[in-house]
Short mmCIF file of C-alpha atoms and ligand atoms in Angstrom, two decimals:
data_model
loop_
_atom_site.label_atom_id
_atom_site.label_comp_id
_atom_site.label_asym_id
_atom_site.label_seq_id
_atom_site.Cartn_x
_atom_site.Cartn_y
_atom_site.Cartn_z
CA MET A 1 124.45 115.55 117.06
CA THR A 2 121.57 114.17 114.99
CA ARG A 3 119.09 112.51 117.32
CA ARG A 4 118.11 108.87 116.87
CA VAL A 5 114.34 108.26 116.83
CA VAL A 6 113.06 104.69 117.04
CA ILE A 7 109.42 104.07 116.10
CA VAL A 8 107.92 100.69 117.01
CA GLY A 9 104.87 99.96 114.83
CA GLY A 10 104.10 101.13 111.30
CA GLY A 11 100.33 101.44 111.79
CA PHE A 12 98.35 104.68 111.68
CA ALA A 13 100.19 106.34 114.57
CA GLY A 14 103.76 105.18 113.85
CA LEU A 15 103.63 105.81 110.11
CA THR A 16 102.12 109.27 110.58
CA ALA A 17 104.86 110.16 113.09
CA ALA A 18 107.58 108.98 110.68
CA GLN A 19 106.13 111.00 107.81
CA ARG A 20 105.77 114.10 109.97
CA LEU A 21 109.48 113.85 110.87
CA ALA A 22 110.51 113.86 107.19
CA ARG A 23 112.27 117.22 107.31
CA ALA A 24 113.50 117.03 110.90
CA ASP A 25 117.17 116.68 111.76
CA VAL A 26 116.76 113.12 113.06
CA VAL A 27 117.57 109.60 111.90
CA ILE A 28 114.58 107.30 112.23
CA THR A 29 114.45 103.53 112.58
CA LEU A 30 110.92 102.24 112.09
CA ILE A 31 110.47 98.65 113.29
CA ASP A 32 107.37 96.59 112.50
CA ARG A 33 106.81 92.85 112.78
CA THR A 34 105.13 92.90 109.35
CA ASN A 35 106.56 94.54 106.23
CA TYR A 36 103.31 96.38 105.46
CA HIS A 37 101.03 99.10 106.74
CA LEU A 38 97.52 97.69 107.08
CA PHE A 39 94.36 99.72 106.60
CA GLN A 40 92.33 97.88 109.25
CA PRO A 41 89.00 99.65 108.62
CA LEU A 42 88.70 97.71 105.35
CA LEU A 43 89.65 94.29 106.77
CA TYR A 44 85.98 93.26 106.82
CA GLN A 45 85.92 93.67 103.03
CA VAL A 46 88.75 91.14 102.71
CA ALA A 47 86.99 88.80 105.16
CA THR A 48 83.85 88.89 102.99
CA GLY A 49 85.50 88.66 99.56
CA GLY A 50 84.95 92.28 98.47
CA LEU A 51 88.64 93.23 98.32
CA SER A 52 91.97 91.38 98.12
CA PRO A 53 94.64 91.64 100.84
CA ALA A 54 96.99 93.73 98.69
CA ASP A 55 94.24 96.31 98.09
CA ILE A 56 94.33 97.37 101.74
CA ALA A 57 98.01 96.98 102.64
CA SER A 58 101.18 98.69 101.38
CA PRO A 59 104.81 97.76 102.08
CA ILE A 60 106.07 100.27 104.67
CA ARG A 61 109.44 100.71 102.95
CA TYR A 62 107.63 101.51 99.71
CA VAL A 63 105.42 104.13 101.42
CA LEU A 64 108.56 105.75 102.89
CA ARG A 65 110.87 105.19 99.90
CA ARG A 66 111.39 108.91 99.26
CA GLN A 67 112.13 109.72 102.89
CA ASP A 68 115.92 109.46 103.25
CA ASN A 69 116.01 109.85 107.05
CA VAL A 70 114.07 106.60 107.68
CA LYS A 71 115.34 103.05 107.81
CA VAL A 72 112.63 100.37 107.94
CA ILE A 73 113.29 97.07 109.70
CA GLN A 74 110.96 94.08 109.80
CA ASP A 75 111.40 92.64 113.27
CA THR A 76 109.48 92.15 116.52
CA VAL A 77 110.33 94.28 119.56
CA ARG A 78 110.32 92.24 122.79
CA GLU A 79 111.89 94.48 125.45
CA ILE A 80 112.20 98.19 126.07
CA GLY A 81 114.91 99.86 128.16
CA ALA A 82 115.48 103.52 129.03
CA ASP A 83 117.60 104.07 125.91
CA GLU A 84 117.39 100.93 123.77
CA VAL A 85 114.89 98.39 122.43
CA VAL A 86 115.56 94.69 122.05
CA THR A 87 114.13 92.93 119.01
CA ASP A 88 114.25 89.26 118.03
CA THR A 89 117.58 89.90 116.32
CA ALA A 90 119.18 93.13 117.59
CA THR A 91 119.48 95.81 120.24
CA ILE A 92 118.80 99.30 118.89
CA GLY A 93 119.62 102.48 120.81
CA PHE A 94 117.45 105.61 120.80
CA ASP A 95 117.34 109.20 121.97
CA GLU A 96 113.55 109.35 121.42
CA LEU A 97 111.24 106.33 121.33
CA ILE A 98 107.70 106.21 119.92
CA VAL A 99 105.80 103.05 120.86
CA ALA A 100 102.80 102.52 118.55
CA THR A 101 102.00 98.81 118.56
CA GLY A 102 98.20 99.11 118.61
CA ALA A 103 95.68 96.64 120.01
CA THR A 104 94.35 93.11 119.54
CA HIS A 105 91.23 91.03 120.40
CA HIS A 106 90.00 90.64 123.95
CA TYR A 107 88.20 87.48 125.05
CA PHE A 108 87.64 88.64 128.65
CA GLY A 109 89.48 85.74 130.24
CA HIS A 110 88.36 83.15 127.65
CA ASP A 111 91.33 83.06 125.29
CA GLU A 112 90.41 79.44 124.50
CA TRP A 113 87.44 80.79 122.47
CA GLU A 114 89.76 82.36 119.91
CA GLN A 115 90.18 79.17 117.90
CA ASP A 116 86.42 78.82 117.29
CA ALA A 117 85.57 82.51 117.33
CA PRO A 118 88.45 84.36 115.65
CA GLY A 119 88.60 88.15 115.67
CA LEU A 120 89.49 90.48 112.84
CA LYS A 121 92.75 92.34 113.28
CA THR A 122 95.30 91.05 110.78
CA LEU A 123 95.29 90.01 107.12
CA ALA A 124 95.67 86.40 108.27
CA ASP A 125 92.52 86.82 110.41
CA ALA A 126 90.65 88.22 107.41
CA THR A 127 91.66 85.50 104.94
CA GLY A 128 91.05 82.86 107.64
CA LEU A 129 87.51 84.17 108.24
CA ARG A 130 86.90 84.39 104.50
CA ALA A 131 87.87 80.71 104.22
CA ARG A 132 85.51 79.76 107.09
CA ILE A 133 82.54 81.70 105.71
CA LEU A 134 82.96 80.61 102.08
CA GLY A 135 83.99 77.11 103.16
CA ALA A 136 80.65 76.77 104.99
CA PHE A 137 78.76 77.37 101.72
CA GLU A 138 81.06 74.92 99.89
CA THR A 139 80.46 72.22 102.52
CA ALA A 140 76.72 72.80 102.42
CA GLU A 141 76.65 72.37 98.62
CA ARG A 142 78.74 69.20 98.85
CA THR A 143 76.77 67.59 101.68
CA GLY A 144 73.35 68.99 100.92
CA ARG A 145 73.10 70.22 104.53
CA ALA A 146 71.54 73.56 103.88
CA GLU A 147 70.98 75.19 107.29
CA LEU A 148 73.76 77.71 107.63
CA THR A 149 74.21 80.04 110.59
CA PHE A 150 76.80 82.80 110.92
CA LEU A 151 77.23 84.38 114.33
CA VAL A 152 78.81 87.79 114.79
CA VAL A 153 79.56 88.66 118.42
CA GLY A 154 79.61 92.36 119.33
CA ALA A 155 77.64 95.12 117.57
CA GLY A 156 80.28 97.86 117.47
CA PRO A 157 81.31 99.19 114.03
CA THR A 158 83.27 96.02 113.10
CA GLY A 159 80.46 93.63 114.11
CA VAL A 160 77.86 95.70 112.29
CA GLU A 161 80.04 95.91 109.16
CA MET A 162 80.74 92.17 109.20
CA ALA A 163 77.09 91.17 109.74
CA GLY A 164 75.94 93.51 106.96
CA ALA A 165 78.60 92.28 104.54
CA ILE A 166 77.92 88.57 105.23
CA ALA A 167 74.21 89.25 104.65
CA GLU A 168 74.99 91.01 101.35
CA MET A 169 77.17 88.13 100.31
CA ALA A 170 74.62 85.43 101.19
CA HIS A 171 71.61 87.23 99.78
CA HIS A 172 73.11 88.73 96.63
CA ALA A 173 76.70 87.90 95.63
CA LEU A 174 76.33 84.11 96.05
CA ARG A 175 72.68 83.85 95.06
CA ARG A 176 73.25 82.21 91.67
CA ASP A 177 76.48 80.34 92.40
CA PHE A 178 75.14 77.15 93.94
CA ARG A 179 72.86 74.43 92.62
CA ASP A 180 71.70 72.42 95.64
CA ILE A 181 71.54 75.09 98.33
CA ASP A 182 69.98 78.51 98.60
CA PRO A 183 72.66 80.79 100.12
CA SER A 184 70.04 83.43 100.86
CA ALA A 185 68.46 81.07 103.43
CA ALA A 186 71.53 81.46 105.66
CA ARG A 187 70.87 82.97 109.10
CA ILE A 188 73.12 85.85 110.11
CA LEU A 189 72.93 86.63 113.81
CA LEU A 190 74.42 89.72 115.42
CA VAL A 191 74.64 89.34 119.19
CA GLU A 192 75.23 92.29 121.50
CA ALA A 193 75.38 92.21 125.30
CA GLY A 194 74.37 95.87 125.60
CA PRO A 195 70.92 97.30 124.92
CA ARG A 196 71.65 98.64 121.41
CA VAL A 197 73.91 98.32 118.39
CA LEU A 198 76.64 100.94 117.76
CA SER A 199 76.52 102.14 121.36
CA ALA A 200 79.11 104.88 120.67
CA PHE A 201 76.60 106.57 118.36
CA PRO A 202 73.53 108.57 119.47
CA ALA A 203 70.43 106.42 120.18
CA ASP A 204 68.51 107.57 117.07
CA LEU A 205 71.38 106.45 114.79
CA SER A 206 71.62 103.11 116.65
CA ARG A 207 67.93 102.56 115.88
CA LYS A 208 68.45 103.42 112.22
CA ALA A 209 71.45 101.11 112.04
CA GLU A 210 69.39 98.27 113.52
CA GLN A 211 66.58 98.90 111.02
CA GLN A 212 69.07 98.82 108.15
CA LEU A 213 70.59 95.58 109.43
CA VAL A 214 67.16 93.96 109.72
CA GLY A 215 66.39 95.17 106.19
CA LEU A 216 69.47 93.29 105.01
CA GLY A 217 68.24 90.10 106.69
CA VAL A 218 70.41 90.21 109.83
CA GLU A 219 68.80 88.98 113.09
CA VAL A 220 69.84 91.43 115.78
CA MET A 221 69.91 90.08 119.37
CA THR A 222 70.62 92.85 121.86
CA GLY A 223 70.85 92.04 125.59
CA TRP A 224 72.38 88.62 124.84
CA GLN A 225 75.81 87.56 126.00
CA VAL A 226 78.03 84.71 124.83
CA SER A 227 78.63 82.40 127.81
CA ASP A 228 80.51 79.59 126.08
CA VAL A 229 82.14 78.75 122.76
CA ALA A 230 83.54 75.33 121.88
CA GLU A 231 83.90 73.22 118.75
CA GLY A 232 81.46 75.12 116.57
CA ARG A 233 78.91 75.52 119.36
CA ALA A 234 78.01 78.79 121.03
CA VAL A 235 75.89 79.28 124.12
CA LEU A 236 74.09 82.61 124.48
CA ARG A 237 72.45 83.91 127.63
CA SER A 238 70.00 86.68 128.39
CA GLY A 239 69.02 86.71 132.07
CA ASP A 240 67.68 83.17 132.75
CA GLU A 241 67.15 82.40 129.08
CA GLU A 242 69.69 80.27 127.21
CA SER A 243 70.10 79.64 123.51
CA VAL A 244 72.47 77.06 122.01
CA LEU A 245 73.63 77.54 118.43
CA ASN A 246 75.80 75.51 116.08
CA PRO A 247 77.10 78.20 113.75
CA GLN A 248 79.31 77.38 110.78
CA ALA A 249 81.40 80.48 111.49
CA ILE A 250 81.69 82.78 114.49
CA VAL A 251 83.25 86.23 114.20
CA TRP A 252 84.49 87.80 117.44
CA ALA A 253 84.06 91.57 117.38
CA ALA A 254 83.33 92.07 121.07
CA GLY A 255 86.46 93.37 122.69
CA VAL A 256 89.83 94.99 122.24
CA LYS A 257 92.92 94.88 124.42
CA ALA A 258 96.20 96.71 123.97
CA SER A 259 99.27 95.13 122.38
CA SER A 260 101.31 93.07 124.85
CA LEU A 261 104.34 95.31 124.29
CA GLY A 262 102.78 97.78 126.74
CA SER A 263 103.83 95.48 129.59
CA ALA A 264 107.48 95.95 128.52
CA LEU A 265 107.15 99.55 129.76
CA VAL A 266 106.07 98.50 133.29
CA PRO A 267 109.67 97.93 134.55
CA LEU A 268 110.34 101.56 133.52
CA GLY A 269 107.55 102.73 135.84
CA ALA A 270 104.57 102.80 133.46
CA THR A 271 101.16 101.53 134.58
CA LEU A 272 98.55 99.73 132.48
CA ASP A 273 94.77 100.11 132.58
CA ARG A 274 92.30 97.17 132.54
CA SER A 275 92.61 96.81 128.76
CA GLY A 276 96.42 96.76 128.98
CA ARG A 277 96.79 100.30 127.62
CA VAL A 278 99.68 102.39 128.90
CA ALA A 279 98.61 105.28 131.14
CA VAL A 280 100.50 108.23 129.71
CA ASN A 281 101.06 111.83 130.75
CA PRO A 282 98.98 114.48 128.93
CA ASP A 283 101.94 114.91 126.53
CA LEU A 284 101.86 111.14 125.73
CA THR A 285 105.16 110.38 127.50
CA ILE A 286 105.41 107.82 130.30
CA PRO A 287 106.09 109.05 133.83
CA GLY A 288 109.80 109.68 134.47
CA HIS A 289 110.82 109.27 130.81
CA ARG A 290 110.32 112.39 128.70
CA ASN A 291 111.87 110.65 125.68
CA ILE A 292 109.49 107.65 125.63
CA HIS A 293 106.21 108.43 123.87
CA VAL A 294 103.25 106.03 123.59
CA VAL A 295 100.68 106.71 120.87
CA GLY A 296 97.63 105.26 119.12
CA ASP A 297 95.49 102.41 120.48
CA LEU A 298 98.21 101.51 123.00
CA ALA A 299 97.90 104.85 124.86
CA ALA A 300 95.32 105.50 127.59
CA VAL A 301 94.84 109.27 127.63
CA THR A 302 92.01 111.74 128.12
CA SER A 303 91.33 114.89 126.16
CA ASP A 304 88.87 117.53 127.43
CA GLY A 305 88.00 115.12 130.25
CA LYS A 306 86.98 112.27 127.94
CA PRO A 307 88.97 109.12 127.08
CA VAL A 308 90.46 109.33 123.60
CA PRO A 309 88.86 106.51 121.53
CA GLY A 310 90.83 103.76 119.77
CA VAL A 311 90.20 104.98 116.24
CA ALA A 312 92.46 105.74 113.29
CA PRO A 313 92.05 109.56 113.34
CA ALA A 314 93.06 109.65 117.04
CA ALA A 315 96.12 107.50 116.30
CA MET A 316 97.15 109.78 113.42
CA GLN A 317 96.64 112.92 115.52
CA MET A 318 98.82 111.42 118.27
CA GLY A 319 101.50 110.50 115.72
CA ARG A 320 101.56 114.08 114.39
CA TYR A 321 101.56 115.59 117.88
CA VAL A 322 104.54 113.52 119.08
CA ALA A 323 106.52 114.25 115.91
CA ASP A 324 105.91 117.97 116.47
CA VAL A 325 107.05 117.66 120.11
CA ILE A 326 110.25 115.92 118.97
CA ARG A 327 110.81 118.67 116.40
CA GLY A 328 110.45 121.18 119.24
CA GLU A 329 107.44 122.78 117.57
CA ARG A 330 104.78 121.88 120.07
CA SER A 331 104.34 121.67 123.82
CA GLY A 332 101.39 121.40 126.19
CA PRO A 333 98.93 118.53 126.42
CA PHE A 334 97.69 116.43 123.48
CA ARG A 335 94.15 117.37 122.39
CA TYR A 336 91.98 115.05 120.32
CA ARG A 337 89.73 116.63 117.73
CA ASN A 338 86.80 114.38 116.94
CA LYS A 339 85.76 115.11 113.36
CA GLY A 340 82.83 112.67 113.43
CA ASN A 341 81.91 108.99 113.48
CA LEU A 342 80.90 106.86 110.55
CA ALA A 343 79.84 103.23 110.23
CA THR A 344 78.79 101.28 107.17
CA ILE A 345 76.17 98.55 106.99
CA GLY A 346 76.30 96.55 103.78
CA ARG A 347 76.35 97.81 100.23
CA SER A 348 74.73 101.22 100.49
CA ALA A 349 73.65 101.83 104.06
CA GLY A 350 75.36 103.42 107.02
CA VAL A 351 75.14 106.00 109.79
CA ALA A 352 77.06 109.27 110.18
CA ASP A 353 77.41 111.41 113.30
CA PHE A 354 79.03 114.82 112.87
CA GLY A 355 77.70 116.32 116.11
CA ARG A 356 74.71 118.43 115.17
CA VAL A 357 74.62 116.92 111.67
CA ARG A 358 73.52 113.28 111.65
CA PHE A 359 72.31 111.17 108.77
CA SER A 360 71.87 107.57 107.71
CA GLY A 361 71.27 105.38 104.64
CA PHE A 362 72.94 105.98 101.28
CA PRO A 363 74.45 109.45 102.07
CA ALA A 364 76.15 108.03 105.18
CA TRP A 365 77.50 105.12 103.16
CA ALA A 366 78.80 107.51 100.47
CA ALA A 367 80.49 109.68 103.15
CA TRP A 368 82.05 106.55 104.69
CA LEU A 369 83.33 105.43 101.29
CA GLY A 370 84.81 108.84 100.45
CA VAL A 371 86.61 109.12 103.79
CA HIS A 372 88.01 105.60 103.63
CA ILE A 373 89.29 105.91 100.09
CA PHE A 374 90.82 109.31 100.91
CA PHE A 375 92.74 107.92 103.89
CA LEU A 376 93.93 104.72 102.19
CA ILE A 377 97.69 104.84 101.89
CA GLY A 378 99.07 105.01 98.34
CA PHE A 379 97.61 106.15 95.04
CA GLU A 380 97.56 102.63 93.58
CA ASN A 381 95.53 101.28 96.49
CA ARG A 382 93.04 104.14 96.20
CA LEU A 383 92.62 103.56 92.48
CA LEU A 384 92.34 99.78 92.84
CA VAL A 385 89.81 100.00 95.66
CA MET A 386 87.72 102.59 93.81
CA ILE A 387 87.57 100.45 90.66
CA GLN A 388 86.85 97.28 92.62
CA TRP A 389 84.18 98.99 94.67
CA ALA A 390 82.47 100.54 91.67
CA TRP A 391 82.37 97.10 90.06
CA ASN A 392 81.10 95.41 93.24
CA TYR A 393 78.44 98.09 93.59
CA VAL A 394 77.12 97.77 90.05
CA SER A 395 77.38 93.99 89.78
CA ARG A 396 76.69 93.17 93.47
CA SER A 397 79.58 90.76 93.06
CA ARG A 398 82.41 89.96 95.49
CA SER A 399 85.16 88.68 93.29
CA ALA A 400 87.89 88.08 95.91
CA ARG A 401 86.05 84.95 97.03
CA LEU A 402 88.96 82.57 97.23
CA VAL A 403 89.14 79.89 99.90
CA MET A 404 92.86 79.70 100.69
CA ARG A 405 94.03 76.52 102.32
CA HIS A 406 96.95 76.97 104.66
CA GLU A 407 97.61 73.30 105.17
CA PRO A 408 98.80 70.94 102.38
CA VAL A 409 95.93 68.94 100.92
CA GLU A 410 95.84 65.68 99.00
CA GLY A 411 96.91 66.15 95.42
CA ASP A 412 98.78 69.42 96.09
C1 FAD B 1 88.48 95.39 111.90
C2 FAD B 1 88.77 96.81 112.33
C3 FAD B 1 88.02 97.85 111.81
C4 FAD B 1 88.28 99.15 112.20
N1 FAD B 1 87.53 100.16 111.65
C5 FAD B 1 87.82 101.44 111.94
C6 FAD B 1 87.12 102.51 111.31
O1 FAD B 1 86.22 102.29 110.49
N2 FAD B 1 87.47 103.79 111.64
C7 FAD B 1 88.47 104.06 112.53
O2 FAD B 1 88.78 105.22 112.76
N3 FAD B 1 89.15 103.06 113.15
C8 FAD B 1 88.85 101.78 112.88
N4 FAD B 1 89.55 100.76 113.49
C9 FAD B 1 90.54 101.10 114.53
C10 FAD B 1 91.84 101.53 113.91
O3 FAD B 1 92.26 100.61 112.94
C11 FAD B 1 92.87 101.67 115.03
O4 FAD B 1 92.42 102.66 115.93
C12 FAD B 1 94.24 102.05 114.49
O5 FAD B 1 94.73 101.04 113.64
C13 FAD B 1 95.22 102.29 115.62
O6 FAD B 1 96.47 102.66 115.08
P1 FAD B 1 97.82 102.28 115.80
O7 FAD B 1 98.91 102.90 114.99
O8 FAD B 1 97.73 102.58 117.24
O9 FAD B 1 97.91 100.69 115.70
P2 FAD B 1 97.90 99.75 114.43
O10 FAD B 1 97.37 100.44 113.24
O11 FAD B 1 97.24 98.50 114.89
O12 FAD B 1 99.44 99.46 114.16
C14 FAD B 1 100.24 98.75 115.05
C15 FAD B 1 101.45 98.24 114.31
O13 FAD B 1 102.39 97.74 115.26
C16 FAD B 1 102.95 96.53 114.77
N5 FAD B 1 103.40 95.77 115.95
C17 FAD B 1 102.64 95.27 116.95
N6 FAD B 1 103.43 94.70 117.89
C18 FAD B 1 104.72 94.84 117.48
C19 FAD B 1 105.97 94.48 118.03
N7 FAD B 1 106.08 93.88 119.21
N8 FAD B 1 107.09 94.77 117.32
C20 FAD B 1 107.01 95.38 116.12
N9 FAD B 1 105.82 95.77 115.56
C21 FAD B 1 104.71 95.50 116.23
C22 FAD B 1 101.82 95.87 114.00
O14 FAD B 1 102.31 94.97 113.04
C23 FAD B 1 101.14 97.10 113.36
O15 FAD B 1 101.67 97.38 112.08
C24 FAD B 1 89.31 99.43 113.12
C25 FAD B 1 90.07 98.38 113.65
C26 FAD B 1 89.81 97.08 113.25
C27 FAD B 1 90.63 95.95 113.81
#
């Protein structure tokens, strides 16, 4: 009998698994709470007006339109049993389950900070941040209050990308757009609790990244921790020193925790780590259930003795591995192959770490751009992003600079 495979999550891991099962004798139901696959590595471009939401997202059913063995359902999965999942509207049985619901922001016990210091994970986060950042310039022009401060918390790849892109925007894209304020006078602060930016990169590349950030006009504060956030005010601490800021926008890029659906696997015997990730067997199944596979950012697994990082290539490799296991073409433990790390810093700077080969500046930025365009889903998106990027590069413009209002306003 044809086996029923249910995939929860159409992100990097879930979508890759579905595509890898194209020719397998299975019927697949892919369930995602959104109707699109989101290319999260480019979210910061939407948040800073470089790209539009549709440039970095594709409807999942459109991506899989030629794959007859997949049915796509937009719904949210709430509970998981040994042979069925329960969504908001239905109960769906499975022979094999792939759980790939990713991760979200982590406020380390201060969830109340989220309202003032939103993270960047969804398209709504990105357009919301874009409205806050651009709205701050609009308010300054209207009121004549020119001191603008943008605070980015956490100097991992997302924090570094955001700080660099806000600096580019303030110092170049917006330079001529206002009459009463000088956007280039805006302060962009990047705060990091650890001793250096991009701590997952070798120390020499961290130094280069910091130099490139400073060159763009970003103030880098390493060794500083956020101790409070409330109503547009942020308190920073470094040892006994305290600094109080009143930033117009705060971007939270300091922590990640696994999707809450992981806890639905606990009654089946799974355990979660401190970030809420599901501790899986080396073959990515949960203990006692050889037909329940957990992949991507939601899975806590080691490869060659090291924890597998929460990055898109790891999620895609896990998706492919599990599909091959279901097709009966692979056995043995999952092994992650790290092909290198890249981070971008503004318009034409970045760092690249390919083991023995490391470089920074324009070549790293070009490598980052090539890789990201190559992995974008869909030919149209690739073409659109390439054209948009070429234009942004030449003109230094950021044309997706719309402030979207979510609430009705007078006169609407
Ligand atoms: C801002 C940002 C920048 C990043 N930059 C990079 C980068 O440059 N390079 C890199 O390699 N990685 C980067 N990452 C990390 C990378 O995006 C993740 O590692 C990757 O998305 C993980 O894939 P996944 O399939 O596990 O989860 P995701 O891609 O997050 O997909 C999870 C899917 O599950 C769905 N879902 C969640 N809960 C439910 C539910 N209960 N029911 C139904 N559906 C549900 C979601 O809608 C989503 O579609 C970045 C992440 C962010 C947020």
